[in-house]
Short mmCIF file of C-alpha atoms and ligand atoms in Angstrom, two decimals:
data_model
loop_
_atom_site.label_atom_id
_atom_site.label_comp_id
_atom_site.label_asym_id
_atom_site.label_seq_id
_atom_site.Cartn_x
_atom_site.Cartn_y
_atom_site.Cartn_z
CA UNK A 24 -5.28 21.56 -7.68
CA UNK A 25 -7.43 18.68 -6.84
CA UNK A 26 -6.62 16.44 -3.62
CA UNK A 27 -8.91 13.55 -2.80
CA UNK A 28 -8.22 12.00 1.11
CA UNK A 29 -10.18 9.54 2.68
CA UNK A 30 -12.93 11.00 5.07
CA UNK A 31 -11.97 12.20 8.77
CA UNK A 32 -13.18 9.86 11.53
CA UNK A 33 -16.87 9.15 12.00
CA UNK A 34 -16.36 10.74 15.88
CA UNK A 35 -15.38 14.07 14.15
CA UNK A 36 -11.57 15.18 13.10
CA UNK A 37 -9.73 14.55 16.32
CA UNK A 38 -8.63 17.25 19.17
CA UNK A 39 -6.26 15.60 21.01
CA UNK A 40 -4.17 12.41 20.21
CA UNK A 41 -2.98 8.88 22.19
CA UNK A 42 0.61 10.39 22.00
CA UNK A 43 2.29 13.55 22.48
CA UNK A 44 4.93 13.25 19.50
CA UNK A 45 5.89 10.52 16.77
CA UNK A 46 9.69 9.58 16.40
CA UNK A 47 11.93 11.60 14.28
CA UNK A 48 13.82 9.84 11.59
CA UNK A 49 16.17 11.61 9.70
CA UNK A 50 17.39 9.02 7.21
CA UNK A 51 16.08 5.71 5.76
CA UNK A 52 17.76 2.63 6.43
CA UNK A 53 19.42 2.90 3.23
CA UNK A 54 20.85 5.88 3.43
CA UNK A 55 18.30 8.18 1.55
CA UNK A 56 17.12 11.42 3.42
CA UNK A 57 13.62 11.57 4.45
CA UNK A 58 11.46 14.08 2.91
CA UNK A 59 12.66 17.80 2.93
CA UNK A 60 10.81 20.94 2.02
CA UNK A 61 11.70 23.82 2.98
CA UNK A 62 9.18 24.35 5.72
CA UNK A 63 5.89 22.33 6.97
CA UNK A 64 3.04 23.88 8.28
CA UNK A 65 1.80 21.22 10.24
CA UNK A 66 2.31 19.20 13.84
CA UNK A 67 4.31 15.69 12.68
CA UNK A 68 1.63 12.90 14.66
CA UNK A 69 -1.60 14.62 13.62
CA UNK A 70 -4.28 13.47 11.31
CA UNK A 71 -3.10 14.48 8.02
CA UNK A 72 -4.45 12.19 5.67
CA UNK A 73 -8.19 12.59 5.89
CA UNK A 74 -10.12 15.43 4.68
CA UNK A 75 -9.71 18.04 7.15
CA UNK A 76 -6.08 17.23 7.64
CA UNK A 77 -5.91 18.54 4.03
CA UNK A 78 -1.98 17.22 4.09
CA UNK A 79 -0.98 20.06 6.00
CA UNK A 80 -1.00 22.17 2.58
CA UNK A 81 -3.62 24.71 2.15
CA UNK A 82 -1.58 27.79 3.76
CA UNK A 83 1.37 27.15 1.80
CA UNK A 84 -0.77 26.76 -1.47
CA UNK A 85 -2.93 29.44 -0.94
CA UNK A 86 -0.50 32.34 0.30
CA UNK A 87 1.15 31.34 -3.35
CA UNK A 88 -2.07 32.12 -4.71
CA UNK A 89 -3.19 28.21 -5.70
CA UNK A 90 -6.72 27.34 -5.52
CA UNK A 91 -7.12 23.61 -3.13
CA UNK A 92 -9.88 21.29 -3.39
CA UNK A 93 -9.87 18.79 -0.92
CA UNK A 94 -12.81 16.00 -1.19
CA UNK A 95 -13.35 12.36 -0.67
CA UNK A 96 -15.78 12.23 -3.30
CA UNK A 97 -14.19 10.05 -5.89
CA UNK A 98 -15.74 7.26 -7.77
CA UNK A 99 -19.10 8.61 -9.35
CA UNK A 100 -19.29 10.52 -12.90
CA UNK A 101 -21.02 13.24 -10.82
CA UNK A 102 -18.53 13.25 -7.92
CA UNK A 103 -16.51 16.24 -6.78
CA UNK A 104 -13.26 14.97 -8.46
CA UNK A 105 -14.45 14.17 -11.69
CA UNK A 106 -15.87 18.14 -11.54
CA UNK A 107 -12.55 19.52 -10.33
CA UNK A 108 -10.47 17.42 -12.29
CA UNK A 109 -11.33 19.38 -15.44
CA UNK A 110 -9.46 22.74 -14.75
CA UNK A 111 -6.69 21.01 -12.12
CA UNK A 112 -3.14 21.24 -13.02
CA UNK A 113 -2.39 18.98 -10.07
CA UNK A 114 -4.26 15.78 -8.76
CA UNK A 115 -2.70 14.52 -5.53
CA UNK A 116 -4.39 11.10 -4.52
CA UNK A 117 -3.47 8.38 -2.07
CA UNK A 118 -3.42 4.66 -2.08
CA UNK A 119 -5.52 4.35 0.97
CA UNK A 120 -8.65 5.87 -0.79
CA UNK A 121 -7.33 5.75 -4.31
CA UNK A 122 -8.87 8.52 -6.79
CA UNK A 123 -8.51 6.21 -9.93
CA UNK A 124 -6.71 8.73 -12.37
CA UNK A 125 -8.00 6.30 -15.59
CA UNK A 126 -6.93 7.23 -19.27
CA UNK A 127 -10.81 8.54 -19.75
CA UNK A 128 -10.20 11.23 -16.79
CA UNK A 129 -6.48 12.04 -18.12
CA UNK A 130 -8.55 12.76 -21.17
CA UNK A 131 -11.14 14.98 -19.47
CA UNK A 132 -8.12 16.93 -17.71
CA UNK A 133 -6.42 19.19 -20.36
CA UNK A 134 -4.30 21.01 -17.90
CA UNK A 135 -2.85 18.17 -15.65
CA UNK A 136 0.72 18.30 -15.29
CA UNK A 137 1.34 16.57 -12.34
CA UNK A 138 -0.34 13.25 -10.75
CA UNK A 139 1.08 12.80 -6.97
CA UNK A 140 1.11 10.21 -4.71
CA UNK A 141 0.82 10.87 -1.31
CA UNK A 142 2.21 7.51 -0.23
CA UNK A 143 4.03 4.81 -2.08
CA UNK A 144 2.27 3.02 -5.52
CA UNK A 145 1.37 4.74 -8.14
CA UNK A 146 -1.07 1.84 -9.79
CA UNK A 147 -4.32 3.98 -9.62
CA UNK A 148 -2.85 6.48 -12.28
CA UNK A 149 -3.11 4.77 -15.85
CA UNK A 150 0.66 5.15 -16.26
CA UNK A 151 0.50 4.45 -20.02
CA UNK A 152 -1.96 7.43 -20.40
CA UNK A 153 -0.15 9.72 -17.99
CA UNK A 154 3.03 8.55 -20.71
CA UNK A 155 1.29 9.64 -23.73
CA UNK A 156 -0.23 12.37 -22.33
CA UNK A 157 2.96 13.46 -20.71
CA UNK A 158 2.01 13.97 -17.31
CA UNK A 159 4.60 13.75 -14.79
CA UNK A 160 3.94 11.00 -12.16
CA UNK A 161 5.26 10.94 -8.69
CA UNK A 162 5.30 9.42 -5.52
CA UNK A 163 7.43 9.60 -1.74
CA UNK A 164 9.35 6.17 -1.95
CA UNK A 165 10.34 5.30 1.09
CA UNK A 166 7.75 7.35 2.80
CA UNK A 167 5.75 4.55 4.32
CA UNK A 168 7.60 1.45 3.67
CA UNK A 169 8.83 0.81 6.78
CA UNK A 170 5.41 1.24 8.16
CA UNK A 171 4.53 -1.63 5.88
CA UNK A 172 7.52 -4.35 7.04
CA UNK A 173 5.88 -3.79 10.28
CA UNK A 174 2.00 -4.53 9.43
CA UNK A 175 3.51 -7.73 7.39
CA UNK A 176 5.44 -8.99 10.53
CA UNK A 177 2.46 -7.99 12.42
CA UNK A 178 -0.09 -10.15 10.20
CA UNK A 179 2.08 -13.09 9.68
CA UNK A 180 2.43 -13.27 13.56
CA UNK A 181 -1.21 -12.59 13.68
CA UNK A 182 -2.25 -15.32 11.28
CA UNK A 183 0.11 -18.05 12.49
CA UNK A 184 -0.36 -17.93 15.87
CA UNK A 185 -4.32 -17.67 15.07
CA UNK A 186 -4.34 -14.07 17.31
CA UNK A 187 -7.49 -12.86 15.91
CA UNK A 188 -9.87 -15.71 16.84
CA UNK A 189 -8.69 -16.08 20.08
CA UNK A 190 -8.65 -12.64 21.06
CA UNK A 191 -12.63 -13.17 19.81
CA UNK A 192 -12.91 -15.56 22.68
CA UNK A 193 -11.90 -13.03 24.73
CA UNK A 194 -14.34 -10.44 23.92
CA UNK A 195 -17.09 -13.16 23.67
CA UNK A 196 -16.13 -14.22 27.26
CA UNK A 197 -15.25 -17.14 26.44
CA UNK A 198 -11.95 -19.24 27.89
CA UNK A 199 -11.74 -21.35 25.11
CA UNK A 200 -8.02 -22.70 25.22
CA UNK A 201 -8.35 -25.70 22.90
CA UNK A 202 -10.44 -23.53 20.07
CA UNK A 203 -7.89 -20.73 20.30
CA UNK A 204 -4.75 -23.37 19.64
CA UNK A 205 -6.01 -25.81 16.88
CA UNK A 206 -4.89 -23.37 14.36
CA UNK A 207 -2.36 -22.03 16.27
CA UNK A 208 1.62 -22.92 15.26
CA UNK A 209 4.91 -21.17 16.45
CA UNK A 210 7.03 -19.24 13.05
CA UNK A 211 9.95 -20.24 14.57
CA UNK A 212 11.68 -22.95 11.76
CA UNK A 213 9.08 -21.83 8.90
CA UNK A 214 10.09 -21.24 5.96
CA UNK A 215 9.23 -17.32 4.69
CA UNK A 216 9.33 -16.11 1.52
CA UNK A 217 9.18 -12.63 -0.29
CA UNK A 218 7.86 -11.64 -3.84
CA UNK A 219 10.45 -8.63 -4.23
CA UNK A 220 13.04 -7.55 -2.06
CA UNK A 221 12.58 -3.62 -2.40
CA UNK A 222 11.91 -1.30 0.35
CA UNK A 223 9.41 -2.82 1.96
CA UNK A 224 10.50 -6.78 1.13
CA UNK A 225 14.05 -6.31 2.60
CA UNK A 226 12.81 -4.56 5.70
CA UNK A 227 10.56 -8.05 6.35
CA UNK A 228 13.36 -10.23 5.80
CA UNK A 229 15.37 -7.65 8.40
CA UNK A 230 12.40 -7.75 10.74
CA UNK A 231 11.85 -11.71 10.42
CA UNK A 232 15.03 -12.53 10.39
CA UNK A 233 15.33 -12.78 14.64
CA UNK A 234 12.50 -15.13 14.47
CA UNK A 235 14.68 -17.81 13.21
CA UNK A 236 13.07 -18.28 9.82
CA UNK A 237 14.78 -19.59 6.78
CA UNK A 238 14.47 -16.69 4.34
CA UNK A 239 13.66 -16.68 0.72
CA UNK A 240 13.14 -13.97 -1.98
CA UNK A 241 12.45 -14.11 -5.37
CA UNK A 242 13.44 -10.37 -7.71
CA UNK A 243 13.84 -8.98 -10.96
CA UNK A 244 17.32 -7.93 -9.55
CA UNK A 245 19.29 -10.15 -7.07
CA UNK A 246 20.41 -8.58 -3.88
CA UNK A 247 24.21 -8.06 -3.12
CA UNK A 248 25.75 -11.00 -1.58
CA UNK A 249 26.99 -8.73 1.16
CA UNK A 250 23.02 -8.79 1.87
CA UNK A 251 22.30 -12.39 1.18
CA UNK A 252 25.23 -13.50 3.08
CA UNK A 253 24.51 -11.48 5.74
CA UNK A 254 20.84 -12.38 6.17
CA UNK A 255 21.29 -15.90 5.02
CA UNK A 256 18.83 -15.77 2.17
CA UNK A 257 17.92 -17.86 -0.73
CA UNK A 258 17.43 -16.33 -4.01
CA UNK A 259 14.82 -18.40 -6.31
CA UNK A 260 14.83 -17.47 -9.78
CA UNK A 261 11.06 -17.79 -10.05
CA UNK A 262 8.14 -17.41 -7.79
CA UNK A 263 6.61 -20.97 -8.20
CA UNK A 264 10.23 -21.90 -7.33
CA UNK A 265 10.36 -20.12 -4.23
CA UNK A 266 6.43 -20.82 -2.98
CA UNK A 267 6.84 -24.36 -3.26
CA UNK A 268 9.33 -24.60 -0.23
CA UNK A 269 7.68 -21.82 2.02
CA UNK A 270 5.09 -21.94 4.84
CA UNK A 271 4.85 -18.07 4.47
CA UNK A 272 4.45 -15.92 1.29
CA UNK A 273 4.88 -12.21 1.72
CA UNK A 274 4.16 -10.09 -1.52
CA UNK A 275 6.03 -6.74 -1.58
CA UNK A 276 6.05 -5.99 -5.50
CA UNK A 277 4.36 -2.88 -7.26
CA UNK A 278 1.20 -3.61 -9.55
CA UNK A 279 1.81 -3.30 -12.87
CA UNK A 280 1.10 -5.49 -16.12
CA UNK A 281 3.84 -7.86 -15.15
CA UNK A 282 2.51 -8.50 -11.35
CA UNK A 283 -1.29 -8.39 -11.88
CA UNK A 284 -3.23 -11.43 -10.96
CA UNK A 285 0.44 -13.36 -10.26
CA UNK A 286 -1.06 -15.53 -7.52
CA UNK A 287 -4.12 -17.33 -9.72
CA UNK A 288 -5.32 -20.73 -9.04
CA UNK A 289 -2.15 -22.00 -10.88
CA UNK A 290 0.13 -20.26 -8.19
CA UNK A 291 -2.06 -20.73 -5.18
CA UNK A 292 -2.06 -24.79 -6.11
CA UNK A 293 2.05 -24.40 -5.96
CA UNK A 294 2.09 -23.29 -2.48
CA UNK A 295 2.85 -25.83 0.14
CA UNK A 296 -0.93 -26.61 1.46
CA UNK A 297 -1.38 -24.81 4.65
CA UNK A 298 0.61 -21.58 3.88
CA UNK A 299 -0.08 -18.40 4.55
CA UNK A 300 -0.21 -15.62 2.53
CA UNK A 301 0.51 -11.84 3.27
CA UNK A 302 -0.68 -9.31 0.72
CA UNK A 303 0.07 -5.97 1.38
CA UNK A 304 1.03 -4.90 -1.96
CA UNK A 305 -1.79 -4.25 -4.14
CA UNK A 306 -5.58 -6.33 -4.59
CA UNK A 307 -4.83 -7.21 -7.29
CA UNK A 308 -1.86 -8.93 -7.52
CA UNK A 309 -4.11 -12.28 -6.20
CA UNK A 310 -6.94 -13.26 -7.87
CA UNK A 311 -9.75 -12.32 -5.47
CA UNK A 312 -11.87 -15.67 -5.88
CA UNK A 313 -8.73 -18.13 -5.99
CA UNK A 314 -7.81 -16.97 -2.97
CA UNK A 315 -11.52 -17.32 -0.96
CA UNK A 316 -11.15 -20.84 -2.31
CA UNK A 317 -7.99 -21.74 -1.34
CA UNK A 318 -8.99 -20.51 2.30
CA UNK A 319 -11.89 -22.84 1.85
CA UNK A 320 -10.51 -25.87 0.75
CA UNK A 321 -7.57 -25.33 3.36
CA UNK A 322 -4.83 -25.13 0.48
CA UNK A 323 -4.31 -21.44 2.04
CA UNK A 324 -4.02 -21.93 6.25
CA UNK A 325 -4.64 -18.07 6.20
CA UNK A 326 -4.56 -14.66 4.22
CA UNK A 327 -4.30 -11.62 5.84
CA UNK A 328 -3.26 -8.04 3.61
CA UNK A 329 -4.45 -4.20 3.46
CA UNK A 330 -5.07 -3.97 -0.30
CA UNK A 331 -8.51 -4.84 -1.76
CA UNK A 332 -9.56 -3.96 -4.98
CA UNK A 333 -11.49 -0.95 -6.00
CA UNK A 334 -10.79 0.71 -3.11
CA UNK A 335 -12.96 0.84 -1.20
CA UNK A 336 -14.09 -2.37 -1.05
CA UNK A 337 -18.00 -2.78 -1.33
CA UNK A 338 -19.74 -4.21 1.63
CA UNK A 339 -20.15 -7.37 0.17
CA UNK A 340 -16.71 -8.29 -0.94
CA UNK A 341 -16.10 -11.80 0.25
CA UNK A 342 -12.69 -11.15 1.63
CA UNK A 343 -14.69 -9.12 4.60
CA UNK A 344 -16.43 -12.58 5.14
CA UNK A 345 -14.17 -15.91 3.83
CA UNK A 346 -12.77 -17.77 6.66
CA UNK A 347 -9.37 -17.59 8.13
CA UNK A 348 -8.60 -14.09 7.10
CA UNK A 349 -6.81 -11.47 8.69
CA UNK A 350 -7.98 -8.16 6.86
CA UNK A 351 -7.82 -4.58 7.76
CA UNK A 352 -8.82 -1.97 5.19
CA UNK A 353 -5.84 -0.20 3.85
CA UNK A 354 -3.87 1.02 6.78
CA UNK A 355 -0.54 0.00 7.31
CA UNK A 356 1.36 2.89 5.44
CA UNK A 357 -0.73 5.64 6.76
CA UNK A 358 -0.31 5.23 10.34
CA UNK A 359 0.04 9.11 11.91
CA UNK A 360 3.94 8.12 11.67
CA UNK A 361 4.01 7.90 8.17
CA UNK A 362 1.45 10.56 7.62
CA UNK A 363 4.02 13.10 8.72
CA UNK A 364 6.62 11.60 6.35
CA UNK A 365 4.09 11.67 2.76
CA UNK A 366 2.99 14.87 3.66
CA UNK A 367 6.57 16.17 3.92
CA UNK A 368 6.97 14.48 0.97
CA UNK A 369 4.12 15.77 -0.89
CA UNK A 370 4.94 19.23 0.10
CA UNK A 371 8.49 18.92 -0.94
CA UNK A 372 7.32 17.94 -4.36
CA UNK A 373 5.24 20.64 -4.96
CA UNK A 374 7.39 22.84 -4.24
CA UNK A 375 9.90 21.83 -6.81
CA UNK A 376 7.26 21.64 -9.25
CA UNK A 377 6.29 25.32 -8.85
CA UNK A 378 9.84 26.53 -8.25
CA UNK A 379 10.88 24.83 -11.62
CA UNK A 380 13.62 22.41 -9.64
CA UNK A 381 14.14 18.89 -10.52
CA UNK A 382 11.98 16.25 -8.41
CA UNK A 383 14.02 13.67 -7.09
CA UNK A 384 14.64 11.10 -9.35
CA UNK A 385 13.77 8.41 -6.45
CA UNK A 386 10.31 9.84 -6.12
CA UNK A 387 9.59 9.76 -10.16
CA UNK A 388 7.25 7.10 -11.73
CA UNK A 389 7.00 9.11 -15.01
CA UNK A 390 8.21 11.92 -16.49
CA UNK A 391 8.82 13.45 -20.22
CA UNK A 392 6.64 10.79 -21.97
CA UNK A 393 8.37 7.71 -20.22
CA UNK A 394 9.01 5.91 -16.99
CA UNK A 395 11.50 7.60 -14.72
CA UNK A 396 13.57 7.13 -11.69
CA UNK A 397 11.95 4.75 -9.61
CA UNK A 398 9.12 3.81 -12.17
CA UNK A 399 11.85 2.90 -14.86
CA UNK A 400 13.55 0.49 -12.19
CA UNK A 401 10.26 -1.03 -10.63
CA UNK A 402 7.65 -0.50 -12.91
CA UNK A 403 6.31 -1.70 -16.73
CA UNK A 404 4.21 0.55 -18.76
CA UNK A 405 0.68 0.01 -19.13
CA UNK A 406 -2.29 0.15 -17.24
CA UNK A 407 -3.62 -1.58 -14.18
CA UNK A 408 -6.40 0.50 -13.36
CA UNK A 409 -9.33 -1.29 -15.15
CA UNK A 410 -12.12 -2.37 -12.95
CA UNK A 411 -11.78 0.81 -11.08
CA UNK A 412 -15.24 2.35 -12.03
CA UNK A 413 -16.75 -0.43 -9.09
CA UNK A 414 -15.36 1.34 -6.45
CA UNK A 415 -18.13 3.33 -6.54
CA UNK A 416 -20.14 0.50 -5.13
CA UNK A 417 -18.84 1.17 -1.29
CA UNK A 418 -21.45 3.58 -1.00
CA UNK A 419 -23.99 2.00 -2.95
CA UNK A 420 -23.47 -1.45 -0.80
CA UNK A 421 -23.65 0.72 2.65
CA UNK A 422 -20.14 0.16 3.24
CA UNK A 423 -18.69 2.61 6.16
CA UNK A 424 -20.50 4.80 7.52
CA UNK A 425 -21.07 6.81 4.14
CA UNK A 426 -24.08 7.50 2.74
CA UNK A 427 -25.07 8.05 -0.76
P1 NDP B 517 10.59 -0.62 -4.02
O1 NDP B 517 10.01 0.28 -5.36
O2 NDP B 517 11.72 -0.34 -3.02
O3 NDP B 517 10.29 -2.17 -4.43
C1 NDP B 517 9.31 -2.80 -5.32
C2 NDP B 517 10.26 -4.16 -5.77
O4 NDP B 517 9.26 -5.21 -6.25
C3 NDP B 517 11.50 -3.95 -6.34
O5 NDP B 517 12.46 -4.62 -5.80
C4 NDP B 517 11.47 -4.44 -8.10
O6 NDP B 517 12.23 -5.18 -8.27
C5 NDP B 517 10.19 -5.33 -7.24
N1 NDP B 517 9.81 -5.71 -8.46
C6 NDP B 517 9.15 -4.92 -9.36
N2 NDP B 517 8.38 -6.12 -10.35
C7 NDP B 517 8.31 -6.96 -9.95
C8 NDP B 517 8.10 -8.70 -10.12
N3 NDP B 517 7.62 -8.81 -11.74
N4 NDP B 517 8.66 -10.00 -9.94
C9 NDP B 517 9.26 -9.45 -8.87
N5 NDP B 517 9.92 -8.37 -8.24
C10 NDP B 517 9.42 -7.10 -8.66
O7 NDP B 517 9.16 -0.35 -3.34
P2 NDP B 517 8.78 -0.52 -2.02
O8 NDP B 517 9.26 -2.14 -1.18
O9 NDP B 517 8.69 0.44 -0.96
O10 NDP B 517 6.67 -0.78 -1.84
C11 NDP B 517 6.46 -2.13 -2.73
C12 NDP B 517 5.11 -2.16 -3.17
O11 NDP B 517 4.72 -2.00 -1.77
C13 NDP B 517 4.57 -0.68 -3.67
O12 NDP B 517 4.53 -0.72 -5.03
C14 NDP B 517 3.14 -0.41 -3.21
O13 NDP B 517 2.62 -1.23 -4.06
C15 NDP B 517 3.36 -1.45 -2.28
N6 NDP B 517 2.69 -0.57 -0.80
C16 NDP B 517 1.78 -0.59 0.03
C17 NDP B 517 1.35 0.17 0.81
C18 NDP B 517 0.22 0.12 1.82
O14 NDP B 517 0.18 1.15 2.59
N7 NDP B 517 -0.58 -1.23 1.97
C19 NDP B 517 2.42 1.56 1.60
C20 NDP B 517 3.33 1.20 0.31
C21 NDP B 517 3.69 0.40 -0.64
P3 NDP B 517 13.48 -4.14 -9.14
O15 NDP B 517 13.57 -2.94 -9.15
O16 NDP B 517 14.23 -5.30 -8.96
O17 NDP B 517 13.17 -4.75 -10.76
#
């Protein structure tokens, strides 16, 4: 088994934490139960998503006679991932530090049976190739949807209220009220719309309702009348129609061929001048350079998100330096709280896989040579990994603290 995880902190794997525990959640808002493996070998609230955390899997897997290789080295042709892939039965990867499983890589892995995402969003796997090779693709649906929704709300408030530039004045020793507030507004009364009202999109709408923001959504499937009434939602039958009336737009759909490049120059041009765009879904859903131009011209007043393409983004990625941005690396779904759930979910899926029990339908994206479960509902067949080889540029451009 090959497990690709992000690097440990540059200060080393932590020995203590800011808090002693994380709240335990037994059910998600729609009633779905949280991951329920037979056992876990980790302490919730500890760092599990980095290389030394190993998702808490080593004891379980080695006791069962499996070989586990954990690495962060994933992008070059001679990376540890490429080397280990050739005899892997299972690949575990994360959206935050994606091991792009392209058709070429799937072809190099004749034993591969399961591509498991420790998180949500399996667009880093060529789903078409997985369908054709009969590789099961699964993810831990719902494990970090609320984590992301919280990040979206934070980013909307951060952009509209001009939080980060104002904070920068504090760090610089200034007291520049006017500099801070010439771009600062209240969200109250602003119209906000989500592209997709699935688990994250709906959680964002619920969280923004108390801010007295009129709420809009676009989705392929309409929410129930009860939910529309409860939240006083306006549904739009096209994205174009929705963005034309919104002050804030948040993107919460998966990346698949239908949504790739959805926010191109034309779509950005249909938004209200001075609108804010928050994208925690996937970088490829927006046109990278069109976003930069829209910020430079003022068509967008701000852009924030935590998803880039490729990942990790090279040091010279223009979103690192564009004006009025509120970017983070891809962290919204990997809080310590979320890690406990996705690590437990990975363990649950592996227990099912090795014991020949069915994987929960809601965790399935591809099975038996077709889209399945959540994949059949929310994805379309095809491939969204094109261009992922450029992720290797991160190390070459001196990104992070990683040397070549
Ligand atoms: P869900 O499956 O609950 O929701 C996805 C929604 O997107 C569904 O309502 C689906 O509609 C809708 N959708 C699919 N295609 C389209 C389309 N072409 N146009 C409009 N809506 C569409 O997933 P989550 O809400 O939990 O997650 C959504 C995405 O967010 C993930 O796929 C992932 O890419 C991203 N994500 C990011 C994270 C991060 O750390 N930044 C962490 C977790 C997720 P329907 O089913 O009605 O067809």
